[in-house]
CSV table of C-alpha atoms in Angstrom, one decimal:
chain,number,residue,atom,x,y,z
A,4,MET,CA,122.9,104.9,91.9
A,5,PHE,CA,120.2,102.4,92.4
A,6,SER,CA,119.1,101.0,89.0
A,7,ASP,CA,116.1,98.6,88.8
A,8,GLN,CA,118.5,95.8,87.9
A,9,ARG,CA,120.8,96.6,91.0
A,10,LEU,CA,117.8,96.7,93.2
A,11,ALA,CA,116.6,93.4,92.0
A,12,GLU,CA,120.0,92.1,92.6
A,13,LEU,CA,119.9,93.2,96.1
A,14,ASN,CA,116.5,91.9,96.9
A,15,GLN,CA,117.2,88.4,95.4
A,16,PRO,CA,118.8,86.9,98.6
A,17,LEU,CA,116.3,88.4,100.7
A,18,LEU,CA,113.3,87.4,98.6
A,19,ALA,CA,112.4,83.9,99.8
A,20,GLU,CA,112.5,84.7,103.7
A,21,HIS,CA,110.3,87.9,102.8
A,22,GLN,CA,107.7,85.9,100.9
A,23,THR,CA,107.6,83.5,103.7
A,24,GLN,CA,107.1,85.8,106.4
A,25,PHE,CA,104.6,87.8,104.2
A,26,GLN,CA,102.6,84.9,103.5
A,27,HIS,CA,102.6,83.9,107.3
A,28,LEU,CA,101.4,87.3,108.3
A,29,ALA,CA,98.7,87.5,105.5
A,30,GLU,CA,97.4,84.1,106.3
A,31,SER,CA,97.4,84.6,110.1
A,32,PRO,CA,94.1,84.6,112.0
A,33,ARG,CA,95.0,88.2,113.1
A,34,LEU,CA,94.4,89.4,109.3
A,35,ARG,CA,91.6,86.8,108.4
A,36,GLN,CA,89.2,89.8,107.9
A,37,VAL,CA,91.8,92.3,106.2
A,38,ASP,CA,92.2,93.0,102.7
A,39,VAL,CA,95.8,92.6,102.8
A,40,GLN,CA,96.6,93.8,99.2
A,41,ALA,CA,94.4,96.8,99.9
A,42,VAL,CA,96.5,97.7,103.1
A,43,VAL,CA,99.8,97.0,101.1
A,44,GLN,CA,98.3,99.4,98.2
A,45,LYS,CA,97.5,102.2,101.0
A,46,LEU,CA,101.3,102.0,102.0
A,47,ILE,CA,102.5,102.3,98.4
A,48,ASP,CA,100.2,105.4,97.9
A,49,PHE,CA,101.5,106.9,101.0
A,50,GLN,CA,104.5,109.7,100.5
A,51,VAL,CA,106.4,111.5,102.8
A,52,ALA,CA,108.1,114.8,101.8
A,53,ILE,CA,111.9,115.3,102.7
A,54,PRO,CA,112.9,118.5,103.8
A,55,SER,CA,115.9,120.1,102.1
A,56,TRP,CA,117.4,121.1,105.5
A,57,ALA,CA,117.5,117.5,106.8
A,58,LEU,CA,120.0,116.1,104.2
A,59,GLY,CA,123.2,117.2,106.3
A,60,THR,CA,124.2,116.6,109.9
A,61,GLY,CA,122.4,118.9,112.3
A,62,GLY,CA,123.9,119.7,115.7
A,63,THR,CA,123.3,121.6,119.0
A,64,ARG,CA,124.1,125.2,119.7
A,65,PHE,CA,127.3,123.8,121.1
A,66,GLY,CA,128.6,121.9,118.0
A,67,ARG,CA,128.2,120.1,115.0
A,68,PHE,CA,130.1,117.2,113.8
A,69,ALA,CA,130.0,117.0,109.9
A,70,LEU,CA,129.6,113.6,108.4
A,71,GLY,CA,131.3,114.4,105.0
A,72,GLY,CA,129.8,114.0,101.4
A,73,GLU,CA,126.9,116.4,102.5
A,74,PRO,CA,124.8,118.2,99.6
A,75,SER,CA,126.3,121.7,99.4
A,76,THR,CA,124.0,122.7,96.3
A,77,LEU,CA,120.1,122.3,95.7
A,78,GLU,CA,121.0,119.8,92.9
A,79,GLN,CA,123.0,117.6,95.2
A,80,LYS,CA,120.1,117.7,97.6
A,81,ILE,CA,117.5,116.5,94.9
A,82,SER,CA,120.2,113.7,94.1
A,83,ASP,CA,120.3,112.7,97.7
A,84,VAL,CA,116.4,112.6,98.0
A,85,GLY,CA,116.6,110.5,94.7
A,86,ILE,CA,118.6,108.0,96.6
A,87,LEU,CA,115.9,107.7,99.4
A,88,GLN,CA,113.0,107.5,96.8
A,89,ALA,CA,114.9,104.8,94.5
A,90,LEU,CA,115.1,102.7,97.8
A,91,ASN,CA,111.8,103.2,99.5
A,92,ARG,CA,109.4,104.5,96.8
A,93,SER,CA,107.9,106.4,99.4
A,94,SER,CA,109.7,110.0,99.5
A,95,ASN,CA,108.9,111.5,96.1
A,96,SER,CA,108.6,115.0,97.3
A,97,ILE,CA,111.0,117.7,98.8
A,98,SER,CA,110.1,120.6,101.1
A,99,LEU,CA,112.3,123.7,100.1
A,100,HIS,CA,113.6,126.1,102.9
A,101,ILE,CA,114.0,129.6,101.6
A,102,PRO,CA,116.8,131.4,101.6
A,103,TRP,CA,118.8,128.4,102.2
A,104,ASP,CA,117.8,126.6,99.0
A,105,ILE,CA,116.8,129.5,96.6
A,106,PRO,CA,116.2,127.6,93.1
A,107,GLN,CA,118.3,129.2,90.5
A,108,ASP,CA,118.5,127.3,87.3
A,109,ILE,CA,114.6,126.4,86.9
A,110,PRO,CA,114.7,124.4,83.7
A,111,GLY,CA,117.7,122.5,85.2
A,112,LEU,CA,116.1,121.6,88.3
A,113,LYS,CA,112.9,120.6,86.8
A,114,GLN,CA,114.6,118.2,84.5
A,115,LEU,CA,116.7,117.0,87.5
A,116,LEU,CA,113.5,116.5,89.5
A,117,LYS,CA,111.9,114.5,86.4
A,118,GLU,CA,114.9,112.3,86.2
A,119,GLN,CA,114.7,111.5,90.0
A,120,GLY,CA,110.8,111.0,89.9
A,121,LEU,CA,110.6,113.9,92.3
A,122,VAL,CA,108.5,116.9,92.9
A,123,ILE,CA,108.6,120.2,95.2
A,124,ASP,CA,105.7,120.4,97.1
A,125,SER,CA,106.1,123.0,99.5
A,126,VAL,CA,108.5,126.0,100.5
A,127,ASN,CA,109.2,127.1,104.0
A,128,SER,CA,110.0,130.7,104.9
A,129,ASN,CA,112.8,131.7,107.5
A,130,THR,CA,112.1,134.9,109.6
A,131,PHE,CA,114.0,133.4,112.6
A,132,GLN,CA,117.4,134.3,111.4
A,133,ASP,CA,119.0,137.6,110.1
A,134,GLN,CA,120.4,137.1,106.8
A,135,LYS,CA,123.4,138.6,105.3
A,136,ASP,CA,122.7,142.3,104.2
A,137,GLN,CA,119.3,142.2,105.5
A,138,PRO,CA,117.9,145.6,106.2
A,139,GLN,CA,115.8,145.0,109.4
A,140,SER,CA,116.6,142.8,112.3
A,141,TYR,CA,114.2,139.7,113.3
A,142,LYS,CA,115.6,140.0,117.1
A,143,PHE,CA,112.4,141.3,118.4
A,144,GLY,CA,110.0,139.5,116.1
A,145,SER,CA,109.2,139.3,112.6
A,146,LEU,CA,105.4,139.3,111.5
A,147,SER,CA,104.6,140.5,115.0
A,148,HIS,CA,107.3,143.2,115.0
A,149,THR,CA,106.1,146.7,116.5
A,150,GLU,CA,107.9,148.3,113.6
A,151,LYS,CA,105.9,148.2,110.3
A,152,ALA,CA,109.2,148.3,108.3
A,153,VAL,CA,110.2,144.9,109.8
A,154,ARG,CA,106.8,143.4,109.3
A,155,GLU,CA,106.7,144.5,105.7
A,156,GLN,CA,110.2,142.9,105.0
A,157,ALA,CA,108.9,139.5,106.8
A,158,ILE,CA,105.9,139.6,104.7
A,159,GLN,CA,107.7,140.0,101.4
A,160,HIS,CA,110.0,137.4,102.2
A,161,ASN,CA,107.2,135.1,102.4
A,162,ILE,CA,105.6,136.4,99.1
A,163,ASP,CA,109.3,135.8,97.6
A,164,CYS,CA,109.1,132.2,98.9
A,165,VAL,CA,105.7,131.5,97.1
A,166,ARG,CA,107.2,132.9,93.9
A,167,HIS,CA,110.2,130.6,94.0
A,168,GLY,CA,107.7,127.8,94.9
A,169,ARG,CA,105.6,128.8,91.8
A,170,ASP,CA,108.8,128.5,89.7
A,171,LEU,CA,108.9,124.8,90.7
A,172,ASP,CA,105.1,124.0,90.7
A,173,ALA,CA,104.8,123.8,94.5
A,174,LYS,CA,101.5,124.8,96.1
A,175,THR,CA,102.0,125.1,99.8
A,176,LEU,CA,103.8,127.7,102.0
A,177,THR,CA,104.6,126.6,105.6
A,178,VAL,CA,105.1,129.6,108.0
A,179,TRP,CA,106.7,129.2,111.5
A,180,LEU,CA,107.4,132.1,113.5
A,181,ALA,CA,110.2,132.5,116.3
A,182,ASP,CA,108.3,135.5,117.6
A,183,GLY,CA,107.5,136.0,121.4
A,184,SER,CA,109.1,137.2,124.3
A,185,ASN,CA,111.5,136.1,127.0
A,186,PHE,CA,110.5,138.4,129.9
A,187,PRO,CA,107.1,139.5,131.5
A,188,GLY,CA,106.1,142.9,129.8
A,189,GLN,CA,108.4,142.7,127.1
A,190,SER,CA,105.7,142.3,124.7
A,191,HIS,CA,102.1,143.1,124.6
A,192,LEU,CA,100.6,139.9,124.1
A,193,ARG,CA,97.3,140.7,122.3
A,194,ARG,CA,98.8,143.5,120.0
A,195,ALA,CA,101.6,141.0,119.0
A,196,PHE,CA,98.8,138.4,117.9
A,197,LEU,CA,96.8,140.9,116.0
A,198,ARG,CA,99.7,142.2,114.1
A,199,THR,CA,100.6,138.5,113.2
A,200,GLN,CA,97.2,138.0,112.0
A,201,GLU,CA,97.2,141.4,109.8
A,202,SER,CA,100.7,140.2,108.5
A,203,LEU,CA,99.6,136.6,107.7
A,204,ALA,CA,96.3,137.8,105.8
A,205,ALA,CA,98.6,140.2,103.6
A,206,ILE,CA,100.7,136.9,102.7
A,207,TYR,CA,97.6,134.9,102.1
A,208,GLU,CA,96.1,137.6,99.9
A,209,ALA,CA,99.2,137.6,97.7
A,210,MET,CA,99.2,133.7,97.3
A,211,PRO,CA,97.7,132.0,94.2
A,212,SER,CA,94.1,130.8,95.0
A,213,ASP,CA,95.1,127.2,94.6
A,214,TRP,CA,98.0,127.5,97.0
A,215,THR,CA,97.8,126.4,100.9
A,216,MET,CA,99.2,128.2,103.7
A,217,LEU,CA,100.3,125.9,106.7
A,218,VAL,CA,100.5,127.8,110.0
A,219,GLU,CA,102.8,125.9,112.4
A,220,TYR,CA,102.9,126.5,116.2
A,221,LYS,CA,105.6,126.0,119.1
A,222,PRO,CA,105.0,126.6,122.8
A,223,TYR,CA,108.5,127.6,123.4
A,224,GLU,CA,112.0,128.1,121.8
A,225,PRO,CA,113.7,130.4,121.0
A,226,ASN,CA,111.4,132.5,123.3
A,227,PHE,CA,110.6,131.0,126.7
A,228,TYR,CA,108.0,133.6,128.5
A,229,SER,CA,105.5,133.6,125.5
A,230,MET,CA,105.4,132.7,121.8
A,231,VAL,CA,103.1,134.5,119.5
A,232,ILE,CA,101.6,131.2,118.0
A,233,PRO,CA,102.2,128.5,121.2
A,234,ASP,CA,99.6,126.0,120.6
A,235,TRP,CA,97.1,124.7,118.2
A,236,GLY,CA,94.1,126.6,119.3
A,237,THR,CA,96.1,129.9,118.4
A,238,SER,CA,97.1,128.4,115.0
A,239,LEU,CA,93.4,127.3,114.3
A,240,ALA,CA,92.0,130.9,115.3
A,241,LEU,CA,94.6,132.5,112.8
A,242,CYS,CA,93.6,130.1,110.0
A,243,GLN,CA,89.8,130.6,110.7
A,244,ALA,CA,90.4,134.4,110.5
A,245,ILE,CA,92.6,134.4,107.3
A,246,GLY,CA,90.7,131.9,105.0
A,247,GLN,CA,89.8,128.5,104.0
A,248,ASN,CA,93.2,127.6,102.5
A,249,ALA,CA,95.0,128.5,105.8
A,250,GLN,CA,95.4,125.2,107.7
A,251,VAL,CA,97.3,124.2,111.0
A,252,LEU,CA,100.6,122.3,110.7
A,253,VAL,CA,101.2,119.9,113.5
A,254,ASP,CA,104.8,119.3,114.4
A,255,LEU,CA,105.2,116.4,116.7
A,256,GLY,CA,108.0,118.1,118.7
A,257,HIS,CA,106.0,121.3,119.3
A,258,HIS,CA,104.2,120.3,122.3
A,259,LEU,CA,104.7,120.4,126.0
A,260,PRO,CA,105.5,117.1,127.6
A,261,ASN,CA,102.6,114.5,127.9
A,262,THR,CA,100.4,116.6,125.5
A,263,ASN,CA,97.7,114.4,123.7
A,264,ILE,CA,98.7,115.1,120.4
A,265,GLU,CA,96.3,112.4,118.8
A,266,GLN,CA,93.4,114.3,120.4
A,267,ILE,CA,94.6,117.5,118.6
A,268,VAL,CA,95.0,115.6,115.4
A,269,GLY,CA,91.4,114.3,115.7
A,270,ARG,CA,89.9,117.5,116.5
A,271,LEU,CA,91.6,119.4,113.5
A,272,ARG,CA,90.5,116.6,111.3
A,273,GLN,CA,86.9,117.1,112.5
A,274,PHE,CA,87.3,121.1,112.0
A,275,GLY,CA,88.8,120.5,108.3
A,276,ARG,CA,91.8,122.3,109.4
A,277,LEU,CA,94.4,119.6,109.6
A,278,GLY,CA,96.9,120.8,106.8
A,279,GLY,CA,100.0,118.8,107.4
A,280,PHE,CA,102.6,117.2,109.7
A,281,HIS,CA,106.0,117.7,110.5
A,282,PHE,CA,107.2,114.2,111.7
A,283,ASN,CA,110.0,113.8,114.2
A,284,GLY,CA,110.8,112.1,117.4
A,285,SER,CA,110.7,114.0,120.9
A,286,MET,CA,111.7,113.2,124.5
A,287,TYR,CA,111.7,116.5,126.2
A,288,GLY,CA,110.6,119.3,123.5
A,289,ASP,CA,111.5,119.9,119.9
A,290,ASP,CA,114.3,117.4,119.9
A,291,ASP,CA,113.9,116.5,116.1
A,292,LEU,CA,115.0,113.0,116.6
A,293,THR,CA,114.0,110.0,114.3
A,294,THR,CA,110.4,109.7,113.8
A,295,GLY,CA,109.0,106.9,116.0
A,296,SER,CA,112.2,106.3,117.9
A,297,ILE,CA,111.1,107.7,121.3
A,298,LYS,CA,107.1,107.2,121.5
A,299,PRO,CA,106.1,104.6,119.1
A,300,TYR,CA,102.8,104.1,120.4
A,301,GLN,CA,101.9,107.6,120.3
A,302,LEU,CA,102.8,107.8,116.7
A,303,PHE,CA,100.4,104.8,116.2
A,304,LEU,CA,97.8,106.5,117.9
A,305,ILE,CA,98.2,109.5,115.7
A,306,PHE,CA,97.7,107.4,112.6
A,307,ASN,CA,94.7,105.7,114.2
A,308,GLU,CA,92.9,109.1,114.6
A,309,LEU,CA,93.8,109.8,110.6
A,310,VAL,CA,92.7,106.4,109.7
A,311,ASP,CA,89.5,106.6,111.4
A,312,ALA,CA,88.7,110.1,110.3
A,313,ALA,CA,89.4,108.9,106.6
A,314,VAL,CA,86.7,106.4,106.8
A,315,ASP,CA,84.2,108.6,108.7
A,316,GLN,CA,81.7,110.3,106.2
A,317,SER,CA,81.1,113.2,109.0
A,318,VAL,CA,84.6,114.4,108.6
A,319,PRO,CA,85.4,117.0,105.9
A,320,ALA,CA,87.6,115.3,103.2
A,321,GLU,CA,90.9,117.1,103.0
A,322,ALA,CA,94.6,116.6,101.6
A,323,VAL,CA,97.0,116.5,104.5
A,324,ALA,CA,100.8,117.1,103.7
A,325,TYR,CA,103.2,114.6,105.3
A,326,MET,CA,106.7,115.9,105.9
A,327,ILE,CA,109.8,114.9,108.1
A,328,ASP,CA,111.5,117.6,110.0
A,329,ALA,CA,114.5,116.2,111.8
A,330,SER,CA,118.1,117.0,112.9
A,331,HIS,CA,120.6,114.3,112.7
A,332,ASN,CA,123.5,115.3,114.8
A,333,VAL,CA,124.9,111.8,115.5
A,334,LYS,CA,123.5,109.7,112.4
A,335,ASP,CA,124.1,109.5,108.7
A,336,PRO,CA,121.1,111.9,107.8
A,337,LEU,CA,120.0,109.6,104.8
A,338,GLU,CA,120.1,106.4,107.1
A,339,ASP,CA,118.0,108.6,109.7
A,340,LEU,CA,115.3,109.4,107.0
A,341,LEU,CA,115.2,105.9,105.7
A,342,GLN,CA,114.4,105.0,109.4
A,343,SER,CA,111.9,107.6,109.8
A,344,VAL,CA,109.8,106.8,106.7
A,345,GLU,CA,109.9,103.2,107.6
A,346,ASN,CA,108.5,103.9,111.2
A,347,ILE,CA,105.9,106.1,109.7
A,348,LEU,CA,104.8,103.5,107.2
A,349,SER,CA,104.8,101.0,109.9
A,350,SER,CA,102.6,103.0,112.0
A,351,TYR,CA,100.2,103.6,109.3
A,352,ALA,CA,100.1,99.8,108.6
A,353,LYS,CA,99.3,99.2,112.2
A,354,ALA,CA,96.4,101.8,112.2
A,355,LEU,CA,95.0,100.2,109.0
A,356,LEU,CA,94.7,96.9,110.9
A,357,VAL,CA,92.6,98.2,113.6
A,358,ASP,CA,89.2,96.6,113.7
A,359,ARG,CA,87.0,99.6,113.3
A,360,ASP,CA,83.7,98.0,113.7
A,361,ALA,CA,84.7,96.0,117.0
A,362,LEU,CA,86.5,99.4,118.3
A,363,ASN,CA,83.3,101.5,117.6
A,364,GLU,CA,81.1,98.7,119.3
A,365,ALA,CA,83.4,98.6,122.5
A,366,GLN,CA,83.4,102.4,122.7
A,367,GLU,CA,79.6,102.6,122.5
A,368,ALA,CA,79.3,99.9,125.1
A,369,ASN,CA,81.9,101.9,127.4
A,370,ASP,CA,83.9,98.5,127.3
A,371,VAL,CA,87.2,100.1,128.3
A,372,VAL,CA,89.3,97.1,128.5
A,373,ARG,CA,88.2,95.8,125.1
A,374,ALA,CA,88.7,99.1,123.3
A,375,GLU,CA,92.2,99.3,124.8
A,376,GLU,CA,93.0,95.8,123.8
A,377,ILE,CA,91.7,96.2,120.1
A,378,LEU,CA,94.2,99.0,119.6
A,379,ARG,CA,96.9,97.1,121.5
A,380,ASP,CA,96.5,94.1,119.3
A,381,ALA,CA,97.1,96.1,116.2
A,382,PHE,CA,100.1,98.1,117.6
A,383,LEU,CA,101.8,94.7,118.5
A,384,THR,CA,101.3,93.1,115.1
A,385,ASP,CA,104.8,93.0,113.3
A,386,VAL,CA,103.7,94.8,110.0
A,387,ARG,CA,107.3,94.8,108.7
A,388,PRO,CA,106.5,92.3,106.1
A,389,LEU,CA,103.6,94.6,104.8
A,390,VAL,CA,106.0,97.4,104.7
A,391,SER,CA,108.6,95.2,103.0
A,392,GLU,CA,105.9,94.0,100.4
A,393,ALA,CA,104.8,97.6,99.7
A,394,TYR,CA,108.5,98.5,98.9
A,395,ARG,CA,108.9,95.5,96.6
A,396,GLN,CA,105.8,95.9,94.8
A,397,SER,CA,106.5,99.6,94.2
A,398,GLY,CA,110.0,98.6,92.8
A,399,GLY,CA,112.2,99.4,95.8
A,400,ALA,CA,114.5,97.5,98.2
A,401,LEU,CA,113.1,95.0,100.5
A,402,LYS,CA,115.3,96.4,103.1
A,403,PRO,CA,116.2,100.1,102.2
A,404,LEU,CA,118.6,100.7,104.9
A,405,ALA,CA,120.5,97.5,104.3
A,406,ALA,CA,120.7,98.4,100.5
A,407,TYR,CA,122.0,101.7,101.4
A,408,ARG,CA,124.7,100.2,103.5
A,409,ALA,CA,125.6,97.4,101.1
A,410,GLU,CA,126.2,100.0,98.3
A,411,GLY,CA,128.4,102.1,100.5
A,412,VAL,CA,126.5,105.3,99.6
A,413,ARG,CA,127.9,107.6,102.1
A,414,GLU,CA,131.4,106.4,101.1
A,415,GLN,CA,130.6,107.2,97.7
A,416,LEU,CA,129.0,110.5,98.3
A,417,ILE,CA,132.4,111.4,100.4
A,418,ARG,CA,134.5,110.4,97.4
A,419,GLN,CA,132.5,112.5,95.1
A,420,ARG,CA,132.0,115.7,97.1
A,421,GLY,CA,134.7,115.6,99.6
A,422,LYS,CA,135.1,114.7,103.5
A,423,HIS,CA,134.4,118.5,104.3
A,424,SER,CA,131.5,119.0,102.2
A,425,VAL,CA,128.9,120.7,104.4
A,426,SER,CA,125.0,121.2,103.7
A,427,THR,CA,123.8,124.5,103.1
A,428,GLY,CA,121.7,126.3,105.8
A,429,LEU,CA,122.9,124.4,108.9
């Protein structure tokens, strides 16, 4: 849909203004000590996985307002992510949800992925719903269930997810549990944890040795009295008990209000146990809104911890998987994902501009105001020219969202797939 020639045509009217803005920023006193091209290259190298479940309109438990032209097959979802990747060159991987997106034609899917310049990087299991003809119910839990048959079914589902992932060369399994209780006394809290640990260990043992298990946590929803894995400490304890390739996944929406997420990120990096992120925006809880739309300063502070850890020799070097986890109930999903990726790159760019030496000096001197101002100075820098330059140098659109709208992509998808085409799994 977006050939190199068409992208060049869309960029041409914007090029002169962009170059002026980029040059102005690059030569500003603020960036005098910054290797601007090195920052741009880091933005080019940064990739964010797109989840297969986020390509259709989401909703609430009260209703869903379909947009039309949604991808109803895995092949169509790959094509949609291909559109995003063509525009921003920062979305080269897909996170699959099983059983919503079980791969069938493996050779055909691999060929399509190659044509679109994409890979499948991870698979996500689903034991928070009962599927059609499923023998055992997850109403009262899955990996933590009191009945062995239910636990074995959930374990086997996760092993099946790994098998599907191996077919498409993925190397990561993400596990999120809805297990918990709604009322005091409903569940034995310690035994539920131990059963979960035993179940996760069985899955881990069945995984290939070069795979990573990401263990997600959530303080509430769907259970409101207790969750088996409610916080990063519980997830960390499970990972430490299971094995080195078990890592904590931080979902930005899975925290109680006012939680210091950046401190959690810093600690997990120090422990060598930060495996990945699910990016989204949150006002109250697990809202799954556009990343950076509600708390942009917090997103910047999270990236500040990531950048700081990356240059600290005392912090274990580890790969971190970056993924988006969002629900678009009033937006075009592809537009929302373009916004999210741009907000993520902008926060990363700002964190790369922090004067580390000056910040360390201010922190060691307990100069509170100076330390805060150093961070604020980076956060308030308009880094959009840097992000646009990264798009340009990597062959994408200077303004991906504007290009998407200029081409009438959603209208084209509606014509191709129909007004009532609905994405799978939602």
